[in-house]
Short mmCIF file of C-alpha atoms in Angstrom, two decimals:
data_model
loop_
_atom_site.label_atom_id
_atom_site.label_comp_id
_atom_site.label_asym_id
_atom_site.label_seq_id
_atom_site.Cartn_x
_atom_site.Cartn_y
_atom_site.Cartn_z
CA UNK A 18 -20.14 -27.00 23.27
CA UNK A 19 -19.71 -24.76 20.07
CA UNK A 20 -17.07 -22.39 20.96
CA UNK A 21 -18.65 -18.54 20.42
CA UNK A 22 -16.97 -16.89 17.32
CA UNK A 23 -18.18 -13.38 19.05
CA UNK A 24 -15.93 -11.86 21.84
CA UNK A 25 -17.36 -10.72 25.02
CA UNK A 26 -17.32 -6.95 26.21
CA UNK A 27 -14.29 -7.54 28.19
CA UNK A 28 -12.14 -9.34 25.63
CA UNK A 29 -9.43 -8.49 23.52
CA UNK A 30 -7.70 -10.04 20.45
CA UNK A 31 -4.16 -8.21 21.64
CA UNK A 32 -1.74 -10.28 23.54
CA UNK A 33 0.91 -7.46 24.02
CA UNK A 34 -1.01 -4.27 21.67
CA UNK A 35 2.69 -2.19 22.70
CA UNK A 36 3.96 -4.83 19.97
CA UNK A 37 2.29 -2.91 17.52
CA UNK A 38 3.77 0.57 18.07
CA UNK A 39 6.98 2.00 16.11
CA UNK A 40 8.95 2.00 19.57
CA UNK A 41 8.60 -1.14 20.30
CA UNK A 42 12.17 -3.13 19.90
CA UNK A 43 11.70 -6.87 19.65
CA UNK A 44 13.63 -9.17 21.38
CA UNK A 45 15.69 -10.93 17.95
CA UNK A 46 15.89 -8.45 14.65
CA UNK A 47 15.04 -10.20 11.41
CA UNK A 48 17.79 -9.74 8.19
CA UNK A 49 19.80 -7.08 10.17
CA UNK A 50 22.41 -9.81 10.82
CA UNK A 51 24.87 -7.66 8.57
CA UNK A 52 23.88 -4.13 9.69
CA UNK A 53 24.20 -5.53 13.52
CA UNK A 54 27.72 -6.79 13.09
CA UNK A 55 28.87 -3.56 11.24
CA UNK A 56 27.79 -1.45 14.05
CA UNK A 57 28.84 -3.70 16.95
CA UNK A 58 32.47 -3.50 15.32
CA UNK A 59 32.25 0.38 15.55
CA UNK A 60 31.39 -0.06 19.15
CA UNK A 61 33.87 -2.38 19.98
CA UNK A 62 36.99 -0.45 20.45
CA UNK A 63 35.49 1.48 23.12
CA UNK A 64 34.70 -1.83 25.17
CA UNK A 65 38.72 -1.86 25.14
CA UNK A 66 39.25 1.45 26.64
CA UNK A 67 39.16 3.06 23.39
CA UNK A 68 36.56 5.68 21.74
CA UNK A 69 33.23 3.88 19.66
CA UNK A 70 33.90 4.92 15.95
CA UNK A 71 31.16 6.43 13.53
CA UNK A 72 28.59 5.93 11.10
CA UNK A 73 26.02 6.99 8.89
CA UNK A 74 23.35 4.85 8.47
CA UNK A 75 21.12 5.05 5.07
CA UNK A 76 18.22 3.38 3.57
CA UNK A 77 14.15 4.06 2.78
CA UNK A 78 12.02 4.52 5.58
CA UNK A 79 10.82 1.86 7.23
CA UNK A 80 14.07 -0.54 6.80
CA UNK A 81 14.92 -0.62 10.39
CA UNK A 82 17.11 1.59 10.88
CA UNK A 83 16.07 3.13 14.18
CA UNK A 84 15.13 -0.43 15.40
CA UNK A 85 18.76 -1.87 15.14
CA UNK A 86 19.93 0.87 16.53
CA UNK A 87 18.14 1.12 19.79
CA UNK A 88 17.95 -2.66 19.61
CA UNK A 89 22.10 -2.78 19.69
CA UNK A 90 21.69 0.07 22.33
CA UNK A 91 19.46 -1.57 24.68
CA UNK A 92 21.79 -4.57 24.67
CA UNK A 93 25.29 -1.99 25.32
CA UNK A 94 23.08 -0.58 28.22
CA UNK A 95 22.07 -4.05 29.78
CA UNK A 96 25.92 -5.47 29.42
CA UNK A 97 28.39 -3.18 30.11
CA UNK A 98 29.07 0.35 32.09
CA UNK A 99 32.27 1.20 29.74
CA UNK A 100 29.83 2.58 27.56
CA UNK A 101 27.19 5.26 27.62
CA UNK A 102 24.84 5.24 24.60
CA UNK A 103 22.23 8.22 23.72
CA UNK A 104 19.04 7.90 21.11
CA UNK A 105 18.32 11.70 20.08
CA UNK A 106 15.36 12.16 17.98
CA UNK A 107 16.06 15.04 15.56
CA UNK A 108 12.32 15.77 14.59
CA UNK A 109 11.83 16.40 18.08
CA UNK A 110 15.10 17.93 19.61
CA UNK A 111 17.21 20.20 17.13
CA UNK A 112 18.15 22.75 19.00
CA UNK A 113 21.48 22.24 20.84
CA UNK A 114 20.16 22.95 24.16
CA UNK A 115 17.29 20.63 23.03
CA UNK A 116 20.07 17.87 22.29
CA UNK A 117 22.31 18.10 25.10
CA UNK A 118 19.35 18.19 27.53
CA UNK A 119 18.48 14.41 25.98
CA UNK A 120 22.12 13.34 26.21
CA UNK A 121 22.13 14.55 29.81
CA UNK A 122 18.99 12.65 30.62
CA UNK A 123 20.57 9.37 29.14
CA UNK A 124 23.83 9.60 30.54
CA UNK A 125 22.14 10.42 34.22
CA UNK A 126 19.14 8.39 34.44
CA UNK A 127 17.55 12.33 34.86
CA UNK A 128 16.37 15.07 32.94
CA UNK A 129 18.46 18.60 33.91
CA UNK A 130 16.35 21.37 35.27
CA UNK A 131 13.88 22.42 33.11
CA UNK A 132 15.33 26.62 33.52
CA UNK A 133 18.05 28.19 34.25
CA UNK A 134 20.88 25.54 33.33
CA UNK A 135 23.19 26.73 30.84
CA UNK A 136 24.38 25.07 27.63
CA UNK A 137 27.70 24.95 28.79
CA UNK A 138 26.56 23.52 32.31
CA UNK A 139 24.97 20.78 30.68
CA UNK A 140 27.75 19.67 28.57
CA UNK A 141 29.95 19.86 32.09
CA UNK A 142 27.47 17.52 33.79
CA UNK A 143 27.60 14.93 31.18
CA UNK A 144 31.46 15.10 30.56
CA UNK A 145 31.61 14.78 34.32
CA UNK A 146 29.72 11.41 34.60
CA UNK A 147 31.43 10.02 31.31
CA UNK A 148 35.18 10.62 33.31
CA UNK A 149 33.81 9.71 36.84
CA UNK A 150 32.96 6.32 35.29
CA UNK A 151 35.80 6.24 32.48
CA UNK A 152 32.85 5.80 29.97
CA UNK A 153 32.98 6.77 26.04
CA UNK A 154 30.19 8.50 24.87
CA UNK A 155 27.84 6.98 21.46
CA UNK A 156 25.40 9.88 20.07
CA UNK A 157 22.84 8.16 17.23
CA UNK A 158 21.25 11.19 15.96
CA UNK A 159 18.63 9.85 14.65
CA UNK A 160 17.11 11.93 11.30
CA UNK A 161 19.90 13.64 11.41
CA UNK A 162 18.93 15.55 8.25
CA UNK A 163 16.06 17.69 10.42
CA UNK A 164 19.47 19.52 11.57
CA UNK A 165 20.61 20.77 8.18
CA UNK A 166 17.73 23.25 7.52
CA UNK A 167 17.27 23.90 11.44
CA UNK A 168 20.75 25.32 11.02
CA UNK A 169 22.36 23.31 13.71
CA UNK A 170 23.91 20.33 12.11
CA UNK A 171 27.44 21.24 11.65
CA UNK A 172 27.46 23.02 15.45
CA UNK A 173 26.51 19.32 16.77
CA UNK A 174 28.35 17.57 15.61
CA UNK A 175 31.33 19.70 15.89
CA UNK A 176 30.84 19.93 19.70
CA UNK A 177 30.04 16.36 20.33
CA UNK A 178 32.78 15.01 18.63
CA UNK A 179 35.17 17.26 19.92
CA UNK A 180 34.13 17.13 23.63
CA UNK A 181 37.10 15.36 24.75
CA UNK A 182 39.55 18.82 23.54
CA UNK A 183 37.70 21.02 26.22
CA UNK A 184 36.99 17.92 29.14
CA UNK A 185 39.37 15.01 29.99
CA UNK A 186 36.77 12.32 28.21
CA UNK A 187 37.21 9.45 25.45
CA UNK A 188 36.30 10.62 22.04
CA UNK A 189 32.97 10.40 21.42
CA UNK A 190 31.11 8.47 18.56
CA UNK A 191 28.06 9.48 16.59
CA UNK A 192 25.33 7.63 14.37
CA UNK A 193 23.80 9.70 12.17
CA UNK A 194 20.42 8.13 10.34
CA UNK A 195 19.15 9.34 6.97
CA UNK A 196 16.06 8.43 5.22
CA UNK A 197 16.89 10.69 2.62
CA UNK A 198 19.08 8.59 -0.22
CA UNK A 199 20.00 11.84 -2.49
CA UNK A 200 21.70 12.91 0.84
CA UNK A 201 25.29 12.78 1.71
CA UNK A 202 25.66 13.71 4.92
CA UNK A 203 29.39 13.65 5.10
CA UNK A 204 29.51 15.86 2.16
CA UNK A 205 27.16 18.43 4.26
CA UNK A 206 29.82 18.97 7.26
CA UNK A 207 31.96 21.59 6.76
CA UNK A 208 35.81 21.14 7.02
CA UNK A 209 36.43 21.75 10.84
CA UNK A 210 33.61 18.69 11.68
CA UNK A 211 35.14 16.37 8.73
CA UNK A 212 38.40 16.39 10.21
CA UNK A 213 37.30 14.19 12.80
CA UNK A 214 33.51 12.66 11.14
CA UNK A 215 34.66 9.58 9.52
CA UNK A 216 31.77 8.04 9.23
CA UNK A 217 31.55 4.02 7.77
CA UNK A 218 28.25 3.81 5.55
CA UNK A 219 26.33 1.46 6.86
CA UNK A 220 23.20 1.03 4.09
CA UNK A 221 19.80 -0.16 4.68
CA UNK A 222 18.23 -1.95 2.14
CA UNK A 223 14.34 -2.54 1.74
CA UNK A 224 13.13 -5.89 3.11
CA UNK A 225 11.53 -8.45 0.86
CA UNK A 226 8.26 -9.64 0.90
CA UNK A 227 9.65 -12.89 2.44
CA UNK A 228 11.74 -10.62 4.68
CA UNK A 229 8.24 -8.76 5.81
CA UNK A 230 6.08 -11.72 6.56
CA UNK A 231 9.13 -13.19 8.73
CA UNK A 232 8.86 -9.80 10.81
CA UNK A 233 4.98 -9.61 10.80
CA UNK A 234 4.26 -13.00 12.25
CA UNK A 235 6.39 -12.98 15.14
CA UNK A 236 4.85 -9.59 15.82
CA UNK A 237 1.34 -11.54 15.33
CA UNK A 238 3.35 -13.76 17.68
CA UNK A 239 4.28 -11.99 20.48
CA UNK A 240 1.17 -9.24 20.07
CA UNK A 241 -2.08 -11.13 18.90
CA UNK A 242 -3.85 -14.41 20.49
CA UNK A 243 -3.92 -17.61 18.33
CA UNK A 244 -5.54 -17.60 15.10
CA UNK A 245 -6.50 -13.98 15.34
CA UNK A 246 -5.03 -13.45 11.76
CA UNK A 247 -4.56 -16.33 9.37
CA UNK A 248 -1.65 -17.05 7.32
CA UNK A 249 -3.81 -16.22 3.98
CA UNK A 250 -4.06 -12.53 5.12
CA UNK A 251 -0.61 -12.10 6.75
CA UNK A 252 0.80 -13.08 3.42
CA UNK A 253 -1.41 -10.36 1.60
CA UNK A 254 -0.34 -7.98 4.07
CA UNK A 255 3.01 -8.52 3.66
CA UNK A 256 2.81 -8.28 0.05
CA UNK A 257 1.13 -4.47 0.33
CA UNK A 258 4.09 -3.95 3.34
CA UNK A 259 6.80 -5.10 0.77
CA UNK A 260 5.24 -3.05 -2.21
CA UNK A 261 5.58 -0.14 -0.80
CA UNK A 262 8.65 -1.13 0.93
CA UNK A 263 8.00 -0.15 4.20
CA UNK A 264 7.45 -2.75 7.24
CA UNK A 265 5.58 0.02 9.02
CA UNK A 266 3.15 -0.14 6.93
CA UNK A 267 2.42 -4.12 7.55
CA UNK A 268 2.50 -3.54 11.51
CA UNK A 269 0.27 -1.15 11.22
CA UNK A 270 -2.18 -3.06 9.09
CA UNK A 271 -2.04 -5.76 11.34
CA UNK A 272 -2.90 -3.48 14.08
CA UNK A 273 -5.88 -1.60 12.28
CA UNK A 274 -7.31 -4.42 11.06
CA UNK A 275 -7.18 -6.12 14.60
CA UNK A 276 -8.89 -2.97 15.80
CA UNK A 277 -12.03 -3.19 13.41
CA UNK A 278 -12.36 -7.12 13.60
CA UNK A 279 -11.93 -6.15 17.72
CA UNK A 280 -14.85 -3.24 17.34
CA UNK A 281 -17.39 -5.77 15.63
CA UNK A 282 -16.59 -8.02 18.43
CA UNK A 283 -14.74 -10.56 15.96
CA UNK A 284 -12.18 -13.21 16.85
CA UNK A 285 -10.58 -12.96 13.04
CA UNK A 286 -9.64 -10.85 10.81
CA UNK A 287 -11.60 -11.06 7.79
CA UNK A 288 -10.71 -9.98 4.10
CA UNK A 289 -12.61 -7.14 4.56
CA UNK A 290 -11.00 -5.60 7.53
CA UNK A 291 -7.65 -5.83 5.81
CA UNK A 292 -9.06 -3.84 2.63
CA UNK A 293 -10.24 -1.18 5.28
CA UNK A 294 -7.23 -0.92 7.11
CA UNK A 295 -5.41 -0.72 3.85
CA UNK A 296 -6.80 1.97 2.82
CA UNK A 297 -6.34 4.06 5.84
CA UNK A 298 -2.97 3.45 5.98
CA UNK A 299 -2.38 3.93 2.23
CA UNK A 300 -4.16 7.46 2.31
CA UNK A 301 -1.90 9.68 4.17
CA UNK A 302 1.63 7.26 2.28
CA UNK A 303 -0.52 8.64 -0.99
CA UNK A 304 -0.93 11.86 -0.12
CA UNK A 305 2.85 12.85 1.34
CA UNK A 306 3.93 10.65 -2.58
CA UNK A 307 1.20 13.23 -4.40
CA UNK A 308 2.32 16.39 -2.41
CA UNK A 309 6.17 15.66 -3.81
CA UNK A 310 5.33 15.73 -7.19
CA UNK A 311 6.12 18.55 -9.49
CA UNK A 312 2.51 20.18 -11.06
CA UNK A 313 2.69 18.52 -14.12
CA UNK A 314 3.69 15.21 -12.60
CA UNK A 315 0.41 15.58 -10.61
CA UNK A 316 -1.59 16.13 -13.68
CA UNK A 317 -0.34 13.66 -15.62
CA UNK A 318 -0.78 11.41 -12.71
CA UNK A 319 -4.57 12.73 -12.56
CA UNK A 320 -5.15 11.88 -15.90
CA UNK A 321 -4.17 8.63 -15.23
CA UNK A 322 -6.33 8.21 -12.60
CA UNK A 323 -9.32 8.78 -14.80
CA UNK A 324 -8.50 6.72 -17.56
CA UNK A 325 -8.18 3.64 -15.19
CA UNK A 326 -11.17 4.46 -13.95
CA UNK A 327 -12.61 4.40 -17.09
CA UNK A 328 -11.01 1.16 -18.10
CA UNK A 329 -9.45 2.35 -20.82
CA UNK A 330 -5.86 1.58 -22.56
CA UNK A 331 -3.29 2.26 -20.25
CA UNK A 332 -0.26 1.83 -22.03
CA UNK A 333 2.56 4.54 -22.06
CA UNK A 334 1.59 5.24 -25.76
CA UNK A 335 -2.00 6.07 -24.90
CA UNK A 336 -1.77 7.66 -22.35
CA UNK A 337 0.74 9.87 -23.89
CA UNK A 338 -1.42 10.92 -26.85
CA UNK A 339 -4.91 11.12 -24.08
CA UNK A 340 -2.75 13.24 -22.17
CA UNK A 341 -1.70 15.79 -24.91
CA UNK A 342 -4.35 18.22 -24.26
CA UNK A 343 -4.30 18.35 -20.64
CA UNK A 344 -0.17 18.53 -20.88
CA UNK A 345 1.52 19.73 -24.09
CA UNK A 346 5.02 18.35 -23.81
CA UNK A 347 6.93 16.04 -25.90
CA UNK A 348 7.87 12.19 -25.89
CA UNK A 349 11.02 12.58 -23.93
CA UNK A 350 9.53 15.10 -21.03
CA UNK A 351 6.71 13.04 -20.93
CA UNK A 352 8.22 10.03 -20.30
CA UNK A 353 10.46 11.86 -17.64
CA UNK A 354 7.36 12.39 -15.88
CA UNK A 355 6.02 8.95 -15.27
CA UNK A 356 9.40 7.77 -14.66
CA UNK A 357 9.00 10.19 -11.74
CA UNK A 358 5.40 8.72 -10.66
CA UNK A 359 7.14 5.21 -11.15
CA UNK A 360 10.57 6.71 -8.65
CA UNK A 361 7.09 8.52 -6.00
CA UNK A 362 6.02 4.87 -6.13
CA UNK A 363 2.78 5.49 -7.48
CA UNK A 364 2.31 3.99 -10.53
CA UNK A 365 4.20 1.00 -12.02
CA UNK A 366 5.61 0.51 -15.40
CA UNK A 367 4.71 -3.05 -16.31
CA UNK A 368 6.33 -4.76 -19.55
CA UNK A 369 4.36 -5.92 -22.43
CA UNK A 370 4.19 -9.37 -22.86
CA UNK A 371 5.91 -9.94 -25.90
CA UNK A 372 9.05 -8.14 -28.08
CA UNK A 373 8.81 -4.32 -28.29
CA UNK A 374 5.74 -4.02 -26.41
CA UNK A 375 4.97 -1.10 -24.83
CA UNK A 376 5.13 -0.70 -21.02
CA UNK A 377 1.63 -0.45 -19.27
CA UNK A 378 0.78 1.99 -16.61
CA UNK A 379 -0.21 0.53 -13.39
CA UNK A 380 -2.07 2.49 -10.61
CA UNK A 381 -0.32 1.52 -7.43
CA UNK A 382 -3.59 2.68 -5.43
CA UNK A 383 -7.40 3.21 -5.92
CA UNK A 384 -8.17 5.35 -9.16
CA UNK A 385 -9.89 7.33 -6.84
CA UNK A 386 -7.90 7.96 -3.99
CA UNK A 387 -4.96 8.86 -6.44
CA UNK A 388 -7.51 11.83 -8.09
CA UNK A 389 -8.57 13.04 -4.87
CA UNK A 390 -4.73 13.28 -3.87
CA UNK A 391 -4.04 14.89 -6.78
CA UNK A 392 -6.03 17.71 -5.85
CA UNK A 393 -5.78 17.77 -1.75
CA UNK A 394 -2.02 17.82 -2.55
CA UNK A 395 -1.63 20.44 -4.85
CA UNK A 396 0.62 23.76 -3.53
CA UNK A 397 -0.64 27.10 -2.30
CA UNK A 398 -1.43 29.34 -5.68
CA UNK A 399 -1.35 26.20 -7.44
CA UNK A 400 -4.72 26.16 -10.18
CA UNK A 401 -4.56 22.08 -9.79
CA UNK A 402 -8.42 21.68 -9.70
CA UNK A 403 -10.83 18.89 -11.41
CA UNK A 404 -11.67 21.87 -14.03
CA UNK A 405 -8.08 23.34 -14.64
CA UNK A 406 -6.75 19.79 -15.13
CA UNK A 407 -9.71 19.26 -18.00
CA UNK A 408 -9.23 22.47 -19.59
CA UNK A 409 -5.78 23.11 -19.42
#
């Protein structure tokens, strides 16, 4: 009997589909070995009676930063009492009432009243459970940077650290996470919190594409049926995750493209579904890249975007001299400019083969998409339009 390569109406090609979400914490982390063992030795003094020591952790989205972390949490909480960890999400809670009401929830196993509890009450209650169990506190703050404009960084930290001055606890610890490389968030706290913030830098480094695919199939693993995706496509999937350096990206390719073979009533993926799902996924990556660019960058880049959609020659020196009308600057701000695509991670500056060949400039995305971001991107007041780019 030919088995049907169609699925019925009440079949699925998702094992587990929570696999596939960003919260999901697998069971064993792939090449965080080193990042593990550097926070596990900040935690350890407080399994001795002692207070957990501090970090910042640093590195490109989607290096696994807030994985590790609530991975290595999850496995404190299931082990021992002696120590009280707390995720806070600082896109979502900034405020400090916001903050301490999470802490409180952690360190209870219940949320405070949603009125009428004071700040001060809060930080009482969860001071009082820490002693009553003779528990030290760890706070990973996680996008810690969403504090700093919010106006509410150095007031956190200052208070958490310092809760043991004003209740009779162990010094807290705190893991603060930064996707944001230029910043130093040390440098940021003012003098009062850096005379007791000293943090060990715990760095995050992009995964490789070998690194991805070792991730993405034991997600396809633990998340998909047999044979739903072949090894072919995983490995072109993890190529696009590791390109734009981001395992995020592969999960949720996996996922999307599961979804559309799933919606034809397909037991595979095909080729096709992972173009699709590429391309949904790459669109809004492209357009947060395109809205960081300066105006010019996003002209230049425009222009580029037409001439590889022309076919024509796309290396630096052409381009340069095709883009003259559309942006007079010279050789040296020029070149600063696509050096700033290439940093966005839009376009990439290939070699020529040979000696003093010039560099070729590689769209990173469809032609298309790239012009269309171009112009969805561009700021308020901002003349960035098909016509303005042409005539200017």
């Amino acid at each position: 009997m030919t088995h049907s390569p169609l699925l019925r109406h009440d079949q699925t090609l998702f094992r587990d589909p929570d696999v596939f979400e960003f919260t999901f914490i697998p069971d064993h982390l792939h090449h965080r070995d080193a990042q593990v063992q550097e926070l596990a030795f900040l935690i350890r003094p407080a399994l001795r009676g002692g207070s957990a020591l501090s970090a910042v952790l640093r590195g490109p989205p989607g290096t696994g930063k807030t994985t590790t972390v609530r991975r290595l949490f999850r496995e404190v909480t299931e082990t021992t009492r002696q120590i009280v960890p707390a995720y806070v999400n600082c896109r979502h809670d900034r405020t400090p009432l916001a903050v301490y009401r999470s802490i409180f929830e952690q360190v209870h196993g219940y949320a405070p009243p949603p009125v009428g509890r004071h700040l001060d009450e809060i930080r009482r209650g969860i001071a009082s459970r820490l002693r009553d169990h003779d528990a030290a506190l760890i706070v990973c703050l996680d996008d810690a940077n969403e504090l700093i404009p919010a106006g509410t960084y150095n007031t956190l930290l200052y208070q958490i650290l310092r809760l043991y001055e004003r209740w009779d606890v162990r010094k807290p610890g705190v893991f603060a996470v930064t996707s944001d490389l230029a910043l130093n968030l040390y440098a940021k706290a003012d003098e009062s919190v850096r005379s007791v913030f000293h943090p060990t830098e715990v760095n995050f480094t992009p995964y490789t594409k070998v690194e991805v695919r070792d991730i993405l199939a034991d997600r396809v693993r633990q998340g998909l049926y047999p044979r739903v995706v072949s090894k072919v496509l995983l490995d072109r999937i993890a190529t696009i995750a590791a390109g734009e350096q981001d395992v995020r990206i592969g999960i949720d390719l996996v996922r999307l493209a599961c979804l559309r073979a799933e919606k034809d009533g397909r037991r595979r993926v095909t080729p096709g579904d992972v173009t699709a799902a590429g391309r949904a996924v790459a669109a809004p990556v492209l357009a947060t890249r395109a809205a960081g660019l300066s105006g010019d960058e996003r002209i230049l880049l425009h222009r580029i975007a037409e001439r590889s959609r022309e076919g024509a020659d796309m290396t630096a020196g052409a381009v340069f001299e095709a883009a003259r009308n559309y942006l007079p600057v010279g050789k040296t701000t020029y070149h600063e400019h696509l050096n700033g695509l290439a940093k966005a991670g839009i376009v990439d500056l290939v070699p020529g083969a040979g000696r003093g060949r010039e560099r070729e400039v590689c769209l990173r995305y469809d032609p298309g998409d790239v012009a269309a971001a171009c112009i969805g991107s561009k700021k308020p007041g901002s003349i960035i339009t098909p016509d303005s780019v042409r005539n200017r």
